[in-house]
Short mmCIF file of C-alpha atoms in Angstrom, two decimals:
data_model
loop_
_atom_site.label_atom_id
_atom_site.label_comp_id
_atom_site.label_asym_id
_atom_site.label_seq_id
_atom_site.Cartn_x
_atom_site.Cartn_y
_atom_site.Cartn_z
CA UNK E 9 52.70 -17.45 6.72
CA UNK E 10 53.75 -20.99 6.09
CA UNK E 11 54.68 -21.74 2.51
CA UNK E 12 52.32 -24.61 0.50
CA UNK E 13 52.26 -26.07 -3.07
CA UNK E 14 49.16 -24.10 -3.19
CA UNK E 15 50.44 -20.74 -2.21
CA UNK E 16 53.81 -20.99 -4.22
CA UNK E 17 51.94 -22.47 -7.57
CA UNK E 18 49.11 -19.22 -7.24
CA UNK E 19 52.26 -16.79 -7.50
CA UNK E 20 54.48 -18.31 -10.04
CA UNK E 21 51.12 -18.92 -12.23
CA UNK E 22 50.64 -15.20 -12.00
CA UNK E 23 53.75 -13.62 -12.48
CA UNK E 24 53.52 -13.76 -16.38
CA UNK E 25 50.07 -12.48 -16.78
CA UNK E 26 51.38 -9.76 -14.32
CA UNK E 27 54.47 -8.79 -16.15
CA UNK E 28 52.33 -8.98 -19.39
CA UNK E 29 49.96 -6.08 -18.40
CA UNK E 30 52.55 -4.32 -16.97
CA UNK E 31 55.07 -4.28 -19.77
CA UNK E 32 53.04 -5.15 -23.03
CA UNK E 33 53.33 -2.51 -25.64
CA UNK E 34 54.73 0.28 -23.23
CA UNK E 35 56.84 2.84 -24.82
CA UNK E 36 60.18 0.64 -25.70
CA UNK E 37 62.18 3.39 -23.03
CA UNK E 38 60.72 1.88 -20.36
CA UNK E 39 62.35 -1.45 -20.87
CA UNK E 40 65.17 -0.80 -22.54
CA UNK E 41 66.57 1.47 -19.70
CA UNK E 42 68.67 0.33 -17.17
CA UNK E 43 69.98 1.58 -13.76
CA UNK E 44 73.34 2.45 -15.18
CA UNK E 45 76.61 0.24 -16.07
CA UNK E 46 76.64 -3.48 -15.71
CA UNK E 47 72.95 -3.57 -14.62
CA UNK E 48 69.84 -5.10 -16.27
CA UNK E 49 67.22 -3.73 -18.31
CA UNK E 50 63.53 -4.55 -17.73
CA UNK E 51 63.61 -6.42 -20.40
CA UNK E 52 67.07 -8.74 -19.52
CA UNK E 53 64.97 -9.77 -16.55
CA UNK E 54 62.64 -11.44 -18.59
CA UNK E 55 64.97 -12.94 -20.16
CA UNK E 56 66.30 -14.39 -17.17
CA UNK E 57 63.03 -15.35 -15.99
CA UNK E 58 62.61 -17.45 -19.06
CA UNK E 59 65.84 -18.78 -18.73
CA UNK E 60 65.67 -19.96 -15.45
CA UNK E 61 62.66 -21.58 -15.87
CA UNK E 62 63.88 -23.19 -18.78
CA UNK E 63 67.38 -24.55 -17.00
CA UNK E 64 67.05 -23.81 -13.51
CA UNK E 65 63.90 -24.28 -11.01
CA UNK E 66 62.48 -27.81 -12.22
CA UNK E 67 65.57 -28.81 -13.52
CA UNK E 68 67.05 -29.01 -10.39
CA UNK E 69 63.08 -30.52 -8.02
CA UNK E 70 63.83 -33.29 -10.46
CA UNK E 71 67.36 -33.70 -9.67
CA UNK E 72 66.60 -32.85 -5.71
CA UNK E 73 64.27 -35.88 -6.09
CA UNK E 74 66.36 -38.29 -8.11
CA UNK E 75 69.90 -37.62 -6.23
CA UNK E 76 69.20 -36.27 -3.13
CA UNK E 77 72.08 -35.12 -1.08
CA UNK E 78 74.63 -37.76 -3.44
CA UNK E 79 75.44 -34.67 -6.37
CA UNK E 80 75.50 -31.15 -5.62
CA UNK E 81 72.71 -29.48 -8.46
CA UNK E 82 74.66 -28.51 -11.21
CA UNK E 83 75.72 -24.52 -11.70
CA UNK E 84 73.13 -22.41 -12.97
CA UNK E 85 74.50 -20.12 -16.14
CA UNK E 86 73.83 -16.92 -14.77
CA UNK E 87 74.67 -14.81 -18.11
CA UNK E 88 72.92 -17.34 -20.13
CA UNK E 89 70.17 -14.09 -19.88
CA UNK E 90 72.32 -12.65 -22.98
CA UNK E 91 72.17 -15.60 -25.20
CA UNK E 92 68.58 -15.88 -24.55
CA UNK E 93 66.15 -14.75 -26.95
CA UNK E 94 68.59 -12.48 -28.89
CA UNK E 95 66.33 -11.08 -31.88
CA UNK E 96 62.99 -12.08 -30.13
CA UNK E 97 60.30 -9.42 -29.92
CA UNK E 98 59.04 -8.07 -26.30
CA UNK E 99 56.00 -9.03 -27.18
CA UNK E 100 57.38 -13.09 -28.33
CA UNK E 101 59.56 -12.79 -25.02
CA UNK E 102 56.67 -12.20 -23.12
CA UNK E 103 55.08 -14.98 -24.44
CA UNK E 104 57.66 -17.44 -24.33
CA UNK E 105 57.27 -16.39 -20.10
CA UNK E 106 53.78 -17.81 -20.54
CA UNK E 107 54.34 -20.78 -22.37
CA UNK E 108 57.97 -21.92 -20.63
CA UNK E 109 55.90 -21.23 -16.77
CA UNK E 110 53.00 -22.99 -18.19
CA UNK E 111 54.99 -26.04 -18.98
CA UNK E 112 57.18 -25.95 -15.50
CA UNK E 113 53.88 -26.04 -13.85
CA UNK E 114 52.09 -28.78 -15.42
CA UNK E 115 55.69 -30.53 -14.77
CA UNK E 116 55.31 -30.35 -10.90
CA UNK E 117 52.02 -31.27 -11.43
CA UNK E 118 52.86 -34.30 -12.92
CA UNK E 119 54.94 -35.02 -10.02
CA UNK E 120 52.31 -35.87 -7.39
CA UNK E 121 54.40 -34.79 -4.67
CA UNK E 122 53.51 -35.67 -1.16
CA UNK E 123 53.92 -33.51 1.70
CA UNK E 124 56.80 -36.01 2.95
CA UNK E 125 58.61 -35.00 0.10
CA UNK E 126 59.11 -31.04 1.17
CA UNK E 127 61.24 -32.25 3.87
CA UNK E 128 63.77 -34.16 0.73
CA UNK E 129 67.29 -32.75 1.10
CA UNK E 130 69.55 -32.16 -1.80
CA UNK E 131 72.78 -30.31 -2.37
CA UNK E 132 73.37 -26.35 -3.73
CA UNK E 133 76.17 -25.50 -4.94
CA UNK E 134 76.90 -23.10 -3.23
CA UNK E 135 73.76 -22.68 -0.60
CA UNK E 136 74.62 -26.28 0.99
CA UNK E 137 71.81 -28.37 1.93
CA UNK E 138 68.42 -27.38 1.27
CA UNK E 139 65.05 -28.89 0.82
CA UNK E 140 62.25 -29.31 -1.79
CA UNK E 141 60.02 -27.52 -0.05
CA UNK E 142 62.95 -24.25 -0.03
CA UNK E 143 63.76 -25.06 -3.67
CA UNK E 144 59.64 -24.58 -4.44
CA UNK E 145 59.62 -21.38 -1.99
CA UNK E 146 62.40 -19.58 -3.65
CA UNK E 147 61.26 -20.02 -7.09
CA UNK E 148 58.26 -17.95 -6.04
CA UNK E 149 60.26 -15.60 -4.32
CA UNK E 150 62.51 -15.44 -7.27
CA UNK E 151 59.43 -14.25 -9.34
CA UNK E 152 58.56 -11.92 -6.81
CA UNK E 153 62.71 -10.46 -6.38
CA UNK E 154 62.28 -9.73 -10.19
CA UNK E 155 59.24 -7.68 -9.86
CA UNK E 156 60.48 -5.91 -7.47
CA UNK E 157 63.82 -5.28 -9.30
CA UNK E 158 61.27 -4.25 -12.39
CA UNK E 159 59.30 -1.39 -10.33
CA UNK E 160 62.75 -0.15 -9.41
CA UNK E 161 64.20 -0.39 -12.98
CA UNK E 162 60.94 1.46 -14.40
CA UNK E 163 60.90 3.71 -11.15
CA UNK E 164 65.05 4.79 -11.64
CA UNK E 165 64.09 6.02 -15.47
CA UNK E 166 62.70 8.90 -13.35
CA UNK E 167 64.66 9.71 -10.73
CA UNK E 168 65.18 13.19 -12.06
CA UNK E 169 61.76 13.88 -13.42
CA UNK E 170 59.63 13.54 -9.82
CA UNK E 171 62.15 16.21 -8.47
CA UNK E 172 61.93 16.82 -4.29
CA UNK E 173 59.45 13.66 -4.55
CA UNK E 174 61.71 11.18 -4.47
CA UNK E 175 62.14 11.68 -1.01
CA UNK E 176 58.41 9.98 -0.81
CA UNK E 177 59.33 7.77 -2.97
CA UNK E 178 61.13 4.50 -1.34
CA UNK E 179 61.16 2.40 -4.53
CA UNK E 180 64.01 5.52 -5.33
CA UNK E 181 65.83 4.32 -2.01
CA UNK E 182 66.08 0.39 -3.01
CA UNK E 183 69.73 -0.74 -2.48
CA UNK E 184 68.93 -3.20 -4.96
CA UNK E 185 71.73 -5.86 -3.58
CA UNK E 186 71.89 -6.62 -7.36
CA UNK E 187 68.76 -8.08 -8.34
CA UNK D 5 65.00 8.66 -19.96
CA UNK D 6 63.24 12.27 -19.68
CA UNK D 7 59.52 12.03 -18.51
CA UNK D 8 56.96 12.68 -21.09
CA UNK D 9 53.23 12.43 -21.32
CA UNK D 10 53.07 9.43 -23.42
CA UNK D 11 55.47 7.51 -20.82
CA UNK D 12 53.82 8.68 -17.44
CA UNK D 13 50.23 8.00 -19.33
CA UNK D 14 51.36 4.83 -20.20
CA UNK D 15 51.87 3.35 -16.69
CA UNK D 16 49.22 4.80 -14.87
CA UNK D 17 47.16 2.67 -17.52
CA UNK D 18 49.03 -0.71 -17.02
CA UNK D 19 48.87 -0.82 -13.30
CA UNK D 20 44.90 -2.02 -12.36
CA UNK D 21 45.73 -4.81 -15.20
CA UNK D 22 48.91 -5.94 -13.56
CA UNK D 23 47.68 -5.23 -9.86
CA UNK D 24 44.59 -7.58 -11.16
CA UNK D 25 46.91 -10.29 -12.47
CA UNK D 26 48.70 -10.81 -9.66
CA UNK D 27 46.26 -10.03 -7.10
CA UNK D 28 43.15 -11.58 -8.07
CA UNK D 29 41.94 -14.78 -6.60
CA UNK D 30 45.08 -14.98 -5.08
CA UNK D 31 45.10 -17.35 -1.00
CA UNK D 32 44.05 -14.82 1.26
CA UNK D 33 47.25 -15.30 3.58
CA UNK D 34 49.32 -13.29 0.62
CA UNK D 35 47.17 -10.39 0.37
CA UNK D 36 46.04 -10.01 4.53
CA UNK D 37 49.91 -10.49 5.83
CA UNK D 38 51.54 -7.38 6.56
CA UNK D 39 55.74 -7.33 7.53
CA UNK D 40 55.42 -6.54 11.22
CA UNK D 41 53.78 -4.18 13.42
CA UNK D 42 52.28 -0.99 11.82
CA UNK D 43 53.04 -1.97 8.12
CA UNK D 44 50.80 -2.33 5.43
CA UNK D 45 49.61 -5.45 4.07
CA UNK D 46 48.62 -5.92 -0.06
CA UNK D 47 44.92 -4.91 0.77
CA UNK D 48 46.09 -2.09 2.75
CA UNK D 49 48.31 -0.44 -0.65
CA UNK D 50 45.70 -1.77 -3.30
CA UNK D 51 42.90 0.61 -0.74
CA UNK D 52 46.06 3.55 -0.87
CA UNK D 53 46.25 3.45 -4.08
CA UNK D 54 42.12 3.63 -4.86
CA UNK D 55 42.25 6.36 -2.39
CA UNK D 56 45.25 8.97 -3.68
CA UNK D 57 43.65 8.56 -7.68
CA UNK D 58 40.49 9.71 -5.87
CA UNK D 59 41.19 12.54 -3.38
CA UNK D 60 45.19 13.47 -4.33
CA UNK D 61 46.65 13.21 -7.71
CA UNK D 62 44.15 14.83 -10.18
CA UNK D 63 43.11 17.16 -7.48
CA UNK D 64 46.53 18.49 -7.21
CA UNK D 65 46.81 19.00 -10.91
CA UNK D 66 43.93 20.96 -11.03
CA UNK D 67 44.99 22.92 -8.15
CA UNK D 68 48.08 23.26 -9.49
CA UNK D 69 47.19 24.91 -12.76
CA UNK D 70 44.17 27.01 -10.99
CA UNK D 71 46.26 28.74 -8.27
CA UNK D 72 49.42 28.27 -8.92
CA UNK D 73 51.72 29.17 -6.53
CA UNK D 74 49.28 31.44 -4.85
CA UNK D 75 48.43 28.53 -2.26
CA UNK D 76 50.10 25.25 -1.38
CA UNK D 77 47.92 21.68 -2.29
CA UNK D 78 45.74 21.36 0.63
CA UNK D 79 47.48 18.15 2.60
CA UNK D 80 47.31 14.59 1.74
CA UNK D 81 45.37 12.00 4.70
CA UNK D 82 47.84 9.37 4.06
CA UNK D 83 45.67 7.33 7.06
CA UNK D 84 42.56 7.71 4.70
CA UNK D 85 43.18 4.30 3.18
CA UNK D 86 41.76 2.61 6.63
CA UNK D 87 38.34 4.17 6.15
CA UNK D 88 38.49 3.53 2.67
CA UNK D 89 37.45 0.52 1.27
CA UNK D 90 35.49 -0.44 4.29
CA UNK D 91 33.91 -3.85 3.61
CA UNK D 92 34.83 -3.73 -0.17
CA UNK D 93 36.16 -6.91 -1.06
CA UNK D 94 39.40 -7.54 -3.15
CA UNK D 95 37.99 -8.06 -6.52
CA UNK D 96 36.09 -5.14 -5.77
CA UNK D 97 38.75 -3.17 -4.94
CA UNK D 98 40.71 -3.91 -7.68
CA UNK D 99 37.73 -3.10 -10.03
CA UNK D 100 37.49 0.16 -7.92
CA UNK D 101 40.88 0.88 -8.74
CA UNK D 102 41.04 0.46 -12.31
CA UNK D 103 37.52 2.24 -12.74
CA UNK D 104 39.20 5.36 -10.87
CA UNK D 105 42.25 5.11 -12.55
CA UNK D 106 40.23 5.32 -15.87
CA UNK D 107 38.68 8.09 -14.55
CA UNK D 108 41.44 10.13 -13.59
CA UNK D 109 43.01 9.21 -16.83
CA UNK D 110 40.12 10.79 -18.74
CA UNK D 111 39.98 13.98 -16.59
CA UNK D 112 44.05 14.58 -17.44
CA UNK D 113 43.38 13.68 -21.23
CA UNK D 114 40.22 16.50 -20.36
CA UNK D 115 42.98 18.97 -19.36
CA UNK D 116 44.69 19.03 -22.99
CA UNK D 117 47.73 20.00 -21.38
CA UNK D 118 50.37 22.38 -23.54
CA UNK D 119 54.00 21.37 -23.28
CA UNK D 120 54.68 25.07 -21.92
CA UNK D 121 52.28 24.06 -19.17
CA UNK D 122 54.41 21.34 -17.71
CA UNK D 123 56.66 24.27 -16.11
CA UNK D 124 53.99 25.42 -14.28
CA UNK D 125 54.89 25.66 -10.65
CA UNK D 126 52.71 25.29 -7.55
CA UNK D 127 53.70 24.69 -3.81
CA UNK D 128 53.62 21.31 -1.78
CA UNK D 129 53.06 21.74 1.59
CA UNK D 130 55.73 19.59 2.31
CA UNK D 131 58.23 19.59 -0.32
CA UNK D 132 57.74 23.69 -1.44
CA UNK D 133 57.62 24.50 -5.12
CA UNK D 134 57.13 21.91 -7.52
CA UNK D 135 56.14 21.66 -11.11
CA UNK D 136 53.25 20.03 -12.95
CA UNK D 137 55.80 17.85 -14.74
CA UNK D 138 57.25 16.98 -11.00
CA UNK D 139 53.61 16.35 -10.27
CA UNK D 140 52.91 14.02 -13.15
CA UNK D 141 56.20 11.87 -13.19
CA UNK D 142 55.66 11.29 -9.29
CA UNK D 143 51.86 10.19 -9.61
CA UNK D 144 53.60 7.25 -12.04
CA UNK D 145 56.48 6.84 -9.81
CA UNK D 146 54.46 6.09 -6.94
CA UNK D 147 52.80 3.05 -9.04
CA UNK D 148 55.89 1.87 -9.23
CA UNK D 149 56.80 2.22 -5.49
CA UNK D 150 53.67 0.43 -4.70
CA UNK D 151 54.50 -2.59 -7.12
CA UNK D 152 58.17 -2.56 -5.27
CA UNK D 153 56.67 -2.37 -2.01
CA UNK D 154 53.70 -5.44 -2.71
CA UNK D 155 56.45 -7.55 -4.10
CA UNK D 156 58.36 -7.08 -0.99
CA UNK D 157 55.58 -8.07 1.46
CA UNK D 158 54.56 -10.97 -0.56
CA UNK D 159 58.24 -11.70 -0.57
CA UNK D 160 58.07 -10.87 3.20
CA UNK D 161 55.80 -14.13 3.68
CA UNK D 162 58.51 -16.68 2.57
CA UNK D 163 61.15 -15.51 4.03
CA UNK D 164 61.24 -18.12 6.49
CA UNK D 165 60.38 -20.81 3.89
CA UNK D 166 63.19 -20.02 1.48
CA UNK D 167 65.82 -20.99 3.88
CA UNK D 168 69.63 -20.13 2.37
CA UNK D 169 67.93 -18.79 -1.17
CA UNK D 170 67.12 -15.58 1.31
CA UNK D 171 70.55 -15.01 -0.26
CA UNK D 172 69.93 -14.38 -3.18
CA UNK D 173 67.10 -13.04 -3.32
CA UNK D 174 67.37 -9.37 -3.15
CA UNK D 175 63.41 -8.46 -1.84
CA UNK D 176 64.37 -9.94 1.09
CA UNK D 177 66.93 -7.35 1.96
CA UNK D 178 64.76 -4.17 1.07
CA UNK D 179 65.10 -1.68 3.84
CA UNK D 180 61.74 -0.49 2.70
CA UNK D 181 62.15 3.31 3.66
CA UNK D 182 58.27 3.04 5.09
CA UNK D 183 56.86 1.93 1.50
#
């Protein structure tokens, strides 16, 4: 399918009400587990969520718009996750989700962007050039990279307990490629 | 984490609520796009997942504790899900799921299941013996591979439209191991 504003603003207003039912008030093992050293819990990827919304995804639409190709976005603070929300409650994180994707999206909003505008080119980082329209795309793809790395958080915590099902089970199989 | 009740319960309650989140109302083009030939699209697992509360996962547990290891569950029509569902539309099927899911839910609570039970041992006709604690974690598990596996054929849909982000964005690398 071809990605539009439509299509990538129905997923990323979604994703918290999602995570919500999924994760709200279930037993604190669930999110607390991780999938062994140096890997994140359910609950550091909402932390990231929240922080990349906060620093990341319309930070850098509005700096795509207002520099174009001149300045290369500046570095996203990857770790940032662990400074984020120390001492807040799931339940606060969870809502802090909400409220920080329910301001990003009344900030595009606000934009007005035209479909001319997709094709704008600015400067990753490290990606090279890309465009508006693949900055909006992988911001919804981001959400949806996080879920998936969720299910296969929750889904490790019992690897041992399904027994000879895991073989059925391909969420068990998930490389992961780090996310 | 080691599987208990109170865990395994608690997902197989969350997932109609976060299935409905993300899935309701939703553009059509993310819900009736599959990833190629002979895969499944969103509709396709949401219709799975309706049909395994109502003809697999219950049924085996109350095989399971009736005969034991005496015979092995009667098989699983994992091709069921095409008749199923027929002409339901999506908010119906997600209201079928979560009213099944409820269901099933009841009929375990029903059971009143003793700790010493969960060591009761039946036989899969494909994977041989297999406990009713096996049984249970898996039925949760395979929530969870579903939720992997929709995020990955949502993700599936952009992976075109995030140019360079495909990256970084781990979903778009699942190998998918058929779910």
């Amino acid at each position: 399918m071809q990605q539009s504003l439509e299509c990538t603003v129905a997923v990323l207003g979604r994703t918290p009400a999602a995570l919500n039912a999924l994760l709200r008030d279930l037993p604190e093992a669930w999110v607390t587990a991780n999938e062994g050293e140096k890997t994140w819990s359910v609950t550091d990827v909402v932390r990231h969520l929240i922080l990349t919304d906060r620093t990341n995804w319309m930070t850098r639409v509005k700096f795509l718009l207002e520099f174009g190709e001149l300045r290369p976005f500046p570095a996203f603070d990857r770790k940032g996750y662990a400074r984020e929300a120390q001492g807040r409650t799931r339940a606060e994180s969870l809502d802090e989700f909400a409220r920080v994707r329910t301001q990003s999206l009344a900030e595009l909003h606000a934009l007005h962007l035209h479909p001319e505008q997709f094709a704008v080119r600015g400067q990753h980082p490290a990606l090279g050039v890309v465009t508006i329209s693949e900055l909006l795309a992988a911001w919804a793809a981001h959400d949806l990279t996080h879920l998936h790395q969720i299910s296969r958080i929750m889904a490790h915590q019992y690897h041992e307990a399904v027994g000879p099902w895991s073989r059925f089970l391909g969420v068990m199989h998930c490389a992961g490629h780090g996310q």
